[in-house]
Tab-separated table of C-alpha atoms in Angstrom:
chain	number	residue	atom	x	y	z
A	1	MET	CA	-59.484	-17.653	99.714
A	2	LYS	CA	-57.992	-21.111	100.152
A	3	LYS	CA	-56.382	-20.833	96.715
A	4	ILE	CA	-54.758	-17.477	97.624
A	5	THR	CA	-53.504	-18.900	100.926
A	6	PHE	CA	-52.024	-21.903	99.128
A	7	LEU	CA	-50.323	-19.702	96.519
A	8	LEU	CA	-48.885	-17.496	99.283
A	9	TRP	CA	-47.557	-20.564	101.104
A	10	LEU	CA	-46.059	-21.843	97.843
A	11	ALA	CA	-44.302	-18.518	97.213
A	12	ILE	CA	-42.822	-18.450	100.712
A	13	ALA	CA	-41.732	-22.067	100.451
A	14	SER	CA	-40.076	-21.454	97.089
A	15	ILE	CA	-37.983	-18.669	98.633
A	16	GLY	CA	-36.834	-21.056	101.331
A	17	PHE	CA	-36.000	-23.748	98.778
A	18	ALA	CA	-34.002	-21.225	96.737
A	19	GLN	CA	-31.805	-20.644	99.773
A	20	THR	CA	-31.111	-24.307	100.542
A	21	PRO	CA	-27.494	-25.524	100.224
A	22	SER	CA	-28.425	-27.848	97.348
A	23	VAL	CA	-28.745	-24.897	94.985
A	24	LYS	CA	-25.330	-24.412	93.339
A	25	ILE	CA	-24.222	-20.856	92.695
A	26	SER	CA	-21.470	-20.360	90.126
A	27	ARG	CA	-19.344	-17.329	90.874
A	28	ASP	CA	-16.385	-17.112	88.575
A	29	LEU	CA	-14.846	-13.733	89.507
A	30	THR	CA	-15.253	-12.168	86.082
A	31	PRO	CA	-15.437	-8.366	85.741
A	32	ALA	CA	-18.829	-6.652	85.881
A	33	SER	CA	-20.166	-3.129	86.266
A	34	PRO	CA	-20.739	-2.152	89.913
A	35	ALA	CA	-24.435	-1.389	89.423
A	36	THR	CA	-25.175	-4.973	88.337
A	37	VAL	CA	-24.226	-6.235	91.807
A	38	GLY	CA	-25.495	-3.359	93.895
A	39	MET	CA	-22.324	-1.285	94.218
A	40	SER	CA	-22.112	2.454	93.648
A	41	ASP	CA	-19.767	3.713	90.904
A	42	LYS	CA	-19.639	7.111	92.552
A	43	ARG	CA	-18.685	5.719	95.945
A	44	LEU	CA	-16.089	3.359	94.475
A	45	SER	CA	-14.526	6.404	92.824
A	46	ARG	CA	-13.820	7.723	96.327
A	47	ILE	CA	-11.604	4.675	96.907
A	48	ASN	CA	-9.832	5.366	93.640
A	49	GLU	CA	-9.088	8.931	94.729
A	50	MET	CA	-8.047	7.860	98.233
A	51	LEU	CA	-5.478	5.391	96.892
A	52	LYS	CA	-4.167	7.846	94.299
A	53	LYS	CA	-3.661	10.411	97.058
A	54	ALA	CA	-1.910	7.893	99.346
A	55	VAL	CA	0.650	7.236	96.603
A	56	LYS	CA	1.005	10.920	95.689
A	57	ASP	CA	1.529	11.882	99.343
A	58	GLY	CA	4.176	9.191	99.768
A	59	ASP	CA	2.227	7.186	102.334
A	60	ILE	CA	2.735	4.069	100.194
A	61	PRO	CA	4.883	3.493	97.094
A	62	GLY	CA	2.312	1.398	95.235
A	63	VAL	CA	-0.764	-0.772	95.694
A	64	VAL	CA	-3.191	-3.101	93.943
A	65	ALA	CA	-6.797	-3.046	95.153
A	66	LEU	CA	-9.550	-5.515	94.290
A	67	ILE	CA	-13.225	-5.470	95.235
A	68	ALA	CA	-15.727	-8.166	94.280
A	69	ARG	CA	-19.389	-8.679	95.027
A	70	ASP	CA	-21.595	-11.653	94.211
A	71	GLY	CA	-18.609	-13.234	92.506
A	72	LYS	CA	-18.050	-10.313	90.139
A	73	ILE	CA	-15.006	-8.046	90.176
A	74	VAL	CA	-16.199	-4.440	90.263
A	75	PHE	CA	-12.897	-2.742	91.112
A	76	HIS	CA	-9.374	-3.908	90.239
A	77	SER	CA	-6.804	-1.141	89.979
A	78	ALA	CA	-3.068	-0.578	90.408
A	79	TYR	CA	-1.369	2.588	91.625
A	80	GLY	CA	2.185	3.828	91.952
A	81	LEU	CA	5.462	1.994	91.588
A	82	ALA	CA	6.602	-1.570	92.163
A	83	ASP	CA	10.179	-0.316	92.569
A	84	ASN	CA	10.927	3.360	93.079
A	85	SER	CA	14.627	3.063	92.284
A	86	THR	CA	13.889	1.903	88.725
A	87	GLY	CA	10.535	3.594	88.190
A	88	LYS	CA	8.874	0.237	87.532
A	89	LYS	CA	5.076	0.567	87.695
A	90	VAL	CA	2.612	-1.638	89.576
A	91	TYR	CA	0.107	-3.533	87.424
A	92	ASN	CA	-2.970	-5.540	88.360
A	93	ASP	CA	-1.133	-8.837	87.891
A	94	ALA	CA	1.737	-7.836	90.190
A	95	ILE	CA	2.913	-10.521	92.603
A	96	PHE	CA	3.246	-9.743	96.306
A	97	ARG	CA	4.708	-11.633	99.268
A	98	ILE	CA	1.562	-12.379	101.266
A	99	ALA	CA	3.339	-13.566	104.445
A	100	SER	CA	0.698	-14.396	107.099
A	101	GLN	CA	-2.042	-14.593	104.480
A	102	THR	CA	-0.387	-17.971	103.868
A	103	LYS	CA	-1.873	-19.145	107.179
A	104	ALA	CA	-5.449	-19.392	105.906
A	105	ILE	CA	-4.303	-21.489	102.951
A	106	THR	CA	-2.330	-23.834	105.222
A	107	SER	CA	-5.339	-24.099	107.540
A	108	THR	CA	-7.525	-24.981	104.560
A	109	ALA	CA	-5.120	-27.774	103.611
A	110	VAL	CA	-5.253	-29.093	107.189
A	111	MET	CA	-9.044	-29.135	107.137
A	112	MET	CA	-9.130	-30.900	103.758
A	113	LEU	CA	-7.104	-33.725	105.296
A	114	TRP	CA	-9.329	-33.637	108.390
A	115	GLU	CA	-12.344	-34.193	106.113
A	116	GLU	CA	-10.618	-37.342	104.845
A	117	GLY	CA	-10.513	-38.727	108.385
A	118	LYS	CA	-6.724	-38.549	108.678
A	119	PHE	CA	-6.803	-37.185	112.246
A	120	LYS	CA	-8.942	-35.496	114.903
A	121	LEU	CA	-8.454	-31.817	115.703
A	122	ASP	CA	-7.871	-32.659	119.347
A	123	ASP	CA	-5.216	-35.277	118.610
A	124	PRO	CA	-1.859	-34.436	120.194
A	125	VAL	CA	0.564	-33.346	117.486
A	126	SER	CA	3.116	-35.737	119.021
A	127	LYS	CA	1.089	-38.580	117.537
A	128	TYR	CA	2.379	-37.415	114.132
A	129	ILE	CA	5.543	-35.508	115.099
A	130	PRO	CA	6.974	-37.385	118.132
A	131	GLU	CA	9.455	-34.617	118.959
A	132	PHE	CA	6.570	-32.649	120.525
A	133	LYS	CA	5.800	-35.371	123.071
A	134	ASP	CA	7.185	-33.810	126.274
A	135	ALA	CA	6.167	-30.161	126.080
A	136	GLN	CA	7.848	-27.781	128.518
A	137	ILE	CA	6.850	-24.275	129.690
A	138	LEU	CA	9.423	-21.524	130.225
A	139	GLU	CA	10.087	-20.917	133.939
A	140	SER	CA	13.188	-18.704	134.190
A	141	PHE	CA	15.529	-17.020	131.718
A	142	ASN	CA	19.130	-15.800	132.003
A	143	GLU	CA	19.662	-12.706	129.860
A	144	SER	CA	23.448	-13.014	129.906
A	145	ASP	CA	23.596	-16.249	127.915
A	146	SER	CA	19.969	-17.039	126.924
A	147	THR	CA	19.894	-20.177	129.051
A	148	TYR	CA	16.607	-21.044	130.717
A	149	THR	CA	14.767	-23.462	132.949
A	150	SER	CA	11.392	-24.993	132.191
A	151	ILE	CA	8.684	-27.095	133.780
A	152	PRO	CA	6.593	-29.880	132.219
A	153	SER	CA	3.322	-28.804	130.629
A	154	GLU	CA	0.131	-30.256	132.051
A	155	LYS	CA	-1.249	-30.595	128.515
A	156	GLU	CA	0.057	-31.698	125.149
A	157	ILE	CA	-0.188	-29.479	122.083
A	158	THR	CA	-3.053	-30.529	119.801
A	159	ILE	CA	-3.782	-29.820	116.144
A	160	ARG	CA	-6.523	-27.420	117.258
A	161	HIS	CA	-4.046	-25.525	119.445
A	162	LEU	CA	-1.665	-25.108	116.513
A	163	ILE	CA	-4.294	-23.884	114.080
A	164	THR	CA	-5.775	-21.389	116.577
A	165	HIS	CA	-2.488	-19.950	117.947
A	166	THR	CA	-3.200	-21.275	121.427
A	167	SER	CA	-0.363	-23.831	121.529
A	168	GLY	CA	2.024	-21.595	123.471
A	169	ILE	CA	4.687	-21.852	120.747
A	170	GLY	CA	6.440	-18.525	120.099
A	171	TYR	CA	7.325	-16.597	116.937
A	172	GLY	CA	11.029	-15.987	117.290
A	173	VAL	CA	12.190	-12.732	115.779
A	174	ILE	CA	8.706	-11.132	115.792
A	175	ASP	CA	7.716	-12.546	119.189
A	176	GLY	CA	6.431	-9.982	121.652
A	177	ASP	CA	8.515	-11.537	124.425
A	178	PRO	CA	12.270	-10.773	124.065
A	179	ARG	CA	13.142	-13.937	125.994
A	180	PHE	CA	11.673	-16.067	123.212
A	181	LYS	CA	13.423	-14.013	120.548
A	182	ALA	CA	16.724	-14.849	122.243
A	183	ILE	CA	15.894	-18.525	122.819
A	184	TYR	CA	14.788	-19.045	119.202
A	185	HIS	CA	17.830	-17.197	117.863
A	186	LYS	CA	20.235	-19.286	119.939
A	187	ALA	CA	18.522	-22.495	118.816
A	188	GLY	CA	18.792	-21.465	115.146
A	189	ILE	CA	15.075	-21.477	114.417
A	190	THR	CA	14.167	-20.199	110.963
A	191	ASP	CA	11.398	-17.623	111.338
A	192	LEU	CA	8.982	-16.664	108.590
A	193	PHE	CA	11.044	-17.056	105.374
A	194	THR	CA	14.594	-17.686	104.247
A	195	THR	CA	16.981	-18.148	101.343
A	196	GLU	CA	19.014	-20.626	103.389
A	197	ASP	CA	19.297	-24.335	102.678
A	198	ILE	CA	16.916	-25.721	105.297
A	199	SER	CA	13.639	-27.638	105.178
A	200	ILE	CA	10.523	-27.011	107.220
A	201	GLU	CA	11.008	-30.459	108.794
A	202	GLU	CA	14.441	-29.530	110.139
A	203	SER	CA	13.228	-26.241	111.602
A	204	VAL	CA	10.070	-27.716	113.147
A	205	LYS	CA	11.977	-30.521	114.864
A	206	LYS	CA	14.341	-27.973	116.436
A	207	LEU	CA	11.338	-25.894	117.474
A	208	ALA	CA	9.761	-28.891	119.224
A	209	ALA	CA	12.587	-28.946	121.786
A	210	LEU	CA	12.011	-25.347	122.938
A	211	PRO	CA	9.808	-24.148	125.817
A	212	LEU	CA	6.296	-22.757	125.443
A	213	HIS	CA	4.918	-19.399	126.517
A	214	HIS	CA	2.107	-21.051	128.451
A	215	THR	CA	-0.015	-24.173	128.855
A	216	PRO	CA	-1.601	-25.123	125.501
A	217	GLY	CA	-5.144	-23.773	125.163
A	218	GLU	CA	-4.693	-21.144	127.871
A	219	LYS	CA	-4.038	-18.017	125.749
A	220	PHE	CA	-3.832	-16.740	122.175
A	221	THR	CA	-0.154	-16.306	121.295
A	222	TYR	CA	0.581	-15.623	117.630
A	223	SER	CA	3.021	-18.342	116.701
A	224	GLU	CA	4.857	-20.593	114.309
A	225	GLY	CA	2.129	-23.177	114.786
A	226	LEU	CA	1.171	-22.974	111.110
A	227	ASP	CA	4.763	-23.807	110.144
A	228	VAL	CA	4.450	-26.896	112.330
A	229	LEU	CA	1.241	-27.719	110.474
A	230	GLY	CA	3.009	-27.322	107.126
A	231	TYR	CA	5.295	-30.177	108.118
A	232	PHE	CA	2.338	-32.032	109.671
A	233	ILE	CA	0.643	-31.925	106.243
A	234	GLU	CA	3.731	-33.582	104.728
A	235	VAL	CA	3.600	-36.346	107.358
A	236	VAL	CA	-0.131	-36.998	107.014
A	237	SER	CA	-0.446	-36.650	103.228
A	238	GLY	CA	2.880	-38.178	102.159
A	239	LEU	CA	3.479	-35.223	99.826
A	240	PRO	CA	5.911	-32.309	100.065
A	241	PHE	CA	3.964	-29.347	101.402
A	242	ASP	CA	4.421	-27.220	98.279
A	243	LYS	CA	3.189	-30.027	96.043
A	244	PHE	CA	0.148	-30.625	98.242
A	245	LEU	CA	-0.905	-26.992	97.979
A	246	LYS	CA	-0.295	-26.860	94.235
A	247	THR	CA	-2.094	-30.089	93.336
A	248	ARG	CA	-4.935	-29.902	95.867
A	249	ILE	CA	-5.676	-26.161	96.072
A	250	PHE	CA	-3.894	-23.912	93.561
A	251	ASP	CA	-4.307	-25.969	90.363
A	252	PRO	CA	-7.962	-26.908	91.036
A	253	LEU	CA	-8.886	-23.274	91.744
A	254	GLY	CA	-6.793	-21.878	88.887
A	255	MET	CA	-4.467	-19.940	91.214
A	256	GLU	CA	-1.585	-19.888	88.745
A	257	ASP	CA	0.338	-17.053	90.400
A	258	THR	CA	0.526	-18.409	93.963
A	259	TRP	CA	3.856	-20.009	94.845
A	260	PHE	CA	6.427	-20.393	97.597
A	261	TYR	CA	9.169	-19.754	95.026
A	262	LEU	CA	8.323	-18.112	91.721
A	263	PRO	CA	9.120	-19.699	88.348
A	264	ASP	CA	11.603	-17.667	86.282
A	265	SER	CA	8.825	-16.464	83.985
A	266	LYS	CA	7.133	-14.654	86.891
A	267	HIS	CA	10.171	-12.975	88.498
A	268	ASP	CA	9.619	-9.619	86.791
A	269	ARG	CA	6.129	-9.326	88.317
A	270	LEU	CA	7.367	-9.505	91.919
A	271	VAL	CA	6.969	-6.180	93.723
A	272	THR	CA	9.974	-4.893	95.682
A	273	VAL	CA	9.663	-4.575	99.467
A	274	GLN	CA	10.376	-0.918	100.243
A	275	HIS	CA	10.838	1.335	103.257
A	276	LYS	CA	11.253	5.072	103.626
A	277	VAL	CA	14.717	6.574	104.063
A	278	ASP	CA	14.970	10.362	104.356
A	279	GLY	CA	11.559	10.745	102.778
A	280	LYS	CA	12.268	8.457	99.812
A	281	TRP	CA	11.158	4.892	99.130
A	282	GLU	CA	14.082	2.451	98.909
A	283	LYS	CA	14.466	-1.308	98.771
A	284	TYR	CA	14.342	-2.895	102.230
A	285	PRO	CA	17.798	-4.231	103.158
A	286	VAL	CA	18.808	-7.759	104.087
A	287	THR	CA	18.193	-8.195	107.831
A	288	PHE	CA	17.401	-11.534	109.441
A	289	TYR	CA	16.097	-12.525	105.996
A	290	ASP	CA	16.531	-11.451	102.372
A	291	THR	CA	13.383	-9.972	100.838
A	292	ASP	CA	14.305	-11.612	97.539
A	293	TYR	CA	13.559	-15.060	98.998
A	294	PRO	CA	10.770	-15.849	96.498
A	295	ILE	CA	13.259	-15.727	93.597
A	296	LYS	CA	16.645	-16.700	95.039
A	297	GLY	CA	18.414	-18.991	97.491
A	298	ALA	CA	17.962	-22.684	98.235
A	299	LYS	CA	14.152	-22.552	97.778
A	300	ARG	CA	13.548	-25.471	100.167
A	301	PHE	CA	11.784	-23.803	103.095
A	302	PHE	CA	7.999	-24.033	102.668
A	303	SER	CA	6.708	-21.851	105.487
A	304	GLY	CA	3.082	-22.666	106.276
A	305	GLY	CA	2.807	-19.479	108.282
A	306	ALA	CA	4.394	-16.935	105.978
A	307	GLY	CA	6.020	-18.264	102.810
A	308	LEU	CA	3.667	-17.717	99.861
A	309	SER	CA	3.524	-14.997	97.227
A	310	SER	CA	0.385	-14.267	95.216
A	311	THR	CA	-1.719	-11.735	93.295
A	312	ALA	CA	-4.866	-9.899	94.323
A	313	LYS	CA	-6.893	-11.944	91.802
A	314	ASP	CA	-5.541	-15.280	93.034
A	315	TYR	CA	-6.264	-14.478	96.661
A	316	ALA	CA	-9.747	-13.268	95.755
A	317	THR	CA	-10.291	-16.630	94.082
A	318	PHE	CA	-9.353	-18.391	97.326
A	319	LEU	CA	-11.712	-16.174	99.353
A	320	GLN	CA	-14.556	-16.640	96.865
A	321	MET	CA	-14.297	-20.388	97.421
A	322	TYR	CA	-15.050	-19.696	101.083
A	323	LEU	CA	-17.942	-17.345	100.296
A	324	ASN	CA	-19.337	-20.179	98.162
A	325	MET	CA	-19.123	-22.445	101.230
A	326	GLY	CA	-16.171	-24.488	99.984
A	327	GLU	CA	-16.770	-24.649	96.229
A	328	LEU	CA	-15.784	-22.649	93.149
A	329	ASN	CA	-16.653	-23.301	89.516
A	330	GLY	CA	-17.497	-26.944	90.085
A	331	VAL	CA	-14.462	-27.632	92.293
A	332	ARG	CA	-15.267	-28.398	95.930
A	333	LEU	CA	-12.384	-28.210	98.396
A	334	LEU	CA	-14.422	-28.226	101.607
A	335	SER	CA	-17.899	-29.184	102.730
A	336	ARG	CA	-20.165	-26.324	103.765
A	337	THR	CA	-20.382	-28.011	107.179
A	338	THR	CA	-16.594	-27.754	107.518
A	339	VAL	CA	-16.650	-24.099	106.475
A	340	ARG	CA	-19.155	-23.420	109.266
A	341	SER	CA	-16.761	-24.990	111.777
A	342	ILE	CA	-13.831	-22.991	110.380
A	343	MET	CA	-15.776	-19.770	110.942
A	344	GLY	CA	-16.931	-20.708	114.442
A	345	ASN	CA	-15.385	-19.408	117.666
A	346	GLN	CA	-12.567	-21.846	118.423
A	347	ILE	CA	-10.906	-19.928	121.286
A	348	GLY	CA	-13.807	-19.489	123.718
A	349	ASP	CA	-13.602	-16.389	125.896
A	350	ILE	CA	-9.952	-15.572	125.147
A	351	TRP	CA	-11.062	-12.625	122.958
A	352	LYS	CA	-14.365	-12.167	124.801
A	353	ASP	CA	-14.326	-8.339	124.874
A	354	GLY	CA	-13.072	-7.802	121.333
A	355	PRO	CA	-14.831	-7.170	118.004
A	356	LYS	CA	-13.813	-10.589	116.639
A	357	HIS	CA	-13.332	-14.218	117.531
A	358	TYR	CA	-10.798	-16.594	116.016
A	359	GLY	CA	-11.838	-19.642	114.036
A	360	LEU	CA	-9.780	-22.326	112.335
A	361	ALA	CA	-8.291	-20.053	109.679
A	362	PHE	CA	-9.389	-16.460	110.157
A	363	GLY	CA	-10.313	-13.687	112.535
A	364	VAL	CA	-14.118	-13.394	112.348
A	365	VAL	CA	-16.173	-10.267	113.099
A	366	ASN	CA	-18.717	-10.776	115.886
A	367	GLU	CA	-21.908	-8.860	116.682
A	368	LYS	CA	-19.979	-6.209	118.610
A	369	GLY	CA	-17.622	-5.737	115.660
A	370	GLU	CA	-20.505	-5.242	113.237
A	371	HIS	CA	-22.097	-2.653	115.520
A	372	LEU	CA	-18.822	-0.739	115.851
A	373	GLY	CA	-18.960	-0.076	112.099
A	374	GLY	CA	-16.422	-0.290	109.303
A	375	LEU	CA	-15.545	-3.967	109.754
A	376	GLY	CA	-18.390	-5.565	107.822
A	377	SER	CA	-21.253	-7.799	108.856
A	378	GLU	CA	-21.090	-10.295	111.657
A	379	GLY	CA	-19.266	-13.290	110.143
A	380	THR	CA	-16.860	-11.244	107.996
A	381	PHE	CA	-13.498	-13.008	108.013
A	382	ASP	CA	-10.076	-11.415	107.568
A	383	TRP	CA	-6.355	-11.280	108.221
A	384	GLY	CA	-3.253	-9.607	106.805
A	385	GLY	CA	0.450	-10.031	106.143
A	386	TYR	CA	3.836	-8.840	107.416
A	387	PHE	CA	4.537	-6.803	104.267
A	388	ASN	CA	1.386	-4.681	104.613
A	389	THR	CA	-1.263	-6.714	102.780
A	390	GLN	CA	-4.878	-6.964	103.933
A	391	TYR	CA	-8.030	-8.865	103.015
A	392	PHE	CA	-11.611	-9.363	104.197
A	393	ALA	CA	-14.669	-11.227	102.942
A	394	ASP	CA	-18.266	-10.690	104.093
A	395	PRO	CA	-20.548	-13.738	103.590
A	396	LYS	CA	-23.734	-11.773	104.283
A	397	GLU	CA	-23.011	-9.053	101.724
A	398	GLN	CA	-20.960	-11.388	99.475
A	399	VAL	CA	-18.182	-8.798	99.334
A	400	ILE	CA	-14.411	-9.326	99.028
A	401	GLY	CA	-11.819	-6.611	99.567
A	402	ILE	CA	-8.076	-7.031	98.988
A	403	LEU	CA	-5.292	-4.500	99.347
A	404	MET	CA	-1.790	-5.546	98.259
A	405	LYS	CA	1.263	-3.469	99.249
A	406	GLN	CA	4.921	-4.299	99.982
A	407	THR	CA	6.320	-2.074	102.704
A	408	GLN	CA	7.993	-2.098	106.086
A	409	GLY	CA	7.707	0.589	108.757
A	410	THR	CA	4.961	2.708	107.170
A	411	SER	CA	3.403	4.570	110.089
A	412	ASN	CA	1.636	7.103	107.829
A	413	ASP	CA	-0.269	4.441	105.880
A	414	ASN	CA	-3.996	4.610	106.648
A	415	THR	CA	-5.149	2.893	103.467
A	416	ALA	CA	-6.167	-0.378	105.193
A	417	TRP	CA	-8.893	0.995	107.462
A	418	LYS	CA	-10.010	3.598	104.925
A	419	PHE	CA	-10.317	0.996	102.168
A	420	ARG	CA	-12.384	-1.400	104.286
A	421	GLN	CA	-14.664	1.327	105.616
A	422	MET	CA	-15.199	2.753	102.137
A	423	VAL	CA	-15.862	-0.618	100.502
A	424	PHE	CA	-18.826	-1.301	102.754
A	425	SER	CA	-20.016	2.284	102.280
A	426	ALA	CA	-20.157	1.634	98.519
A	427	ILE	CA	-22.868	-1.022	98.842
A	428	ASP	CA	-25.884	0.471	97.074
A	429	ASP	CA	-28.814	-1.923	96.980
């Protein structure tokens, strides 16, 4: 009896040991059949049909979808056209402007430097960028000439405020408050991306002189804070922001197709941004920016909030590093303890009634979100981009889902929620 009890204890203990962080799991994102990782072929075929139909019905011009589980790619397919005017098809290696999906990569770079002891998250950013020293909050605004009055902020903006969108900084042309759109426009702030000859340093220093929406830490206001952090990375690391990302993140992880500005050899893989005109897909025109920014212009503006272009496979590689708690194929970018902090609730009760909280890089599904259904397990992290790209990764189920599109103004596109809902429905173990 004692021998049986001992053997039972040993078996239970061995299970616990197998789950300890010291056990290294190599997940290399190579293709595998769905059944080998507990995914249903039949249910994945529903996603295939859904995406085919979305293209056929004209809801989207083209798309690349990728699904991975346990580090194995079980679905990677392209549909439709990369450019409807030329009939150019979309392929799996197509390159897409990922816009705000850049934010998680910038946040990762910030946290890598934090691990090196370069700063504290609650340091005022003015310690590194002095122009932010005397923060002001908007008080009144004159619509006739975009002049305004402001009052001193009771708090300084910190690194944590910038990374969590609680700094009070606005977002210019996409800001929800028209007063800030006008103020940023008058000040000549470069929002999102550009072909113009300007550096992130120049834009950030102009931004520092403008008023805030609110006291730092008070609210969540989607902002250009990650652009500020792109320049902050240059100050702290001593490297140009693009070189830091390439040498410290992209090259080590093998993300060869992720760039601010594409090398000539990759230009033909860039998908055209399209919108619908009289029922037909056409190239999106030049507005406050030129959609061809990844391949033309001065190529000096490294937007930490919106500037990168990438492929579905490259972004899956980045997400798999997070599912592996900071490591991929022998390359460790972050400690598992740092990853836990990144996924933790960093904004308190600001989103208290919602299905997610916000961490240091991602929106993260909470218990309520899991119970609502279709979003993944509690702890699933996600975000998306301005040109209609989406991603999510579920640490509990070890599932990644990525949907890459390049559109503007697509009100009939339901592929994002359908894809996510159907991915989790395809788990079959």
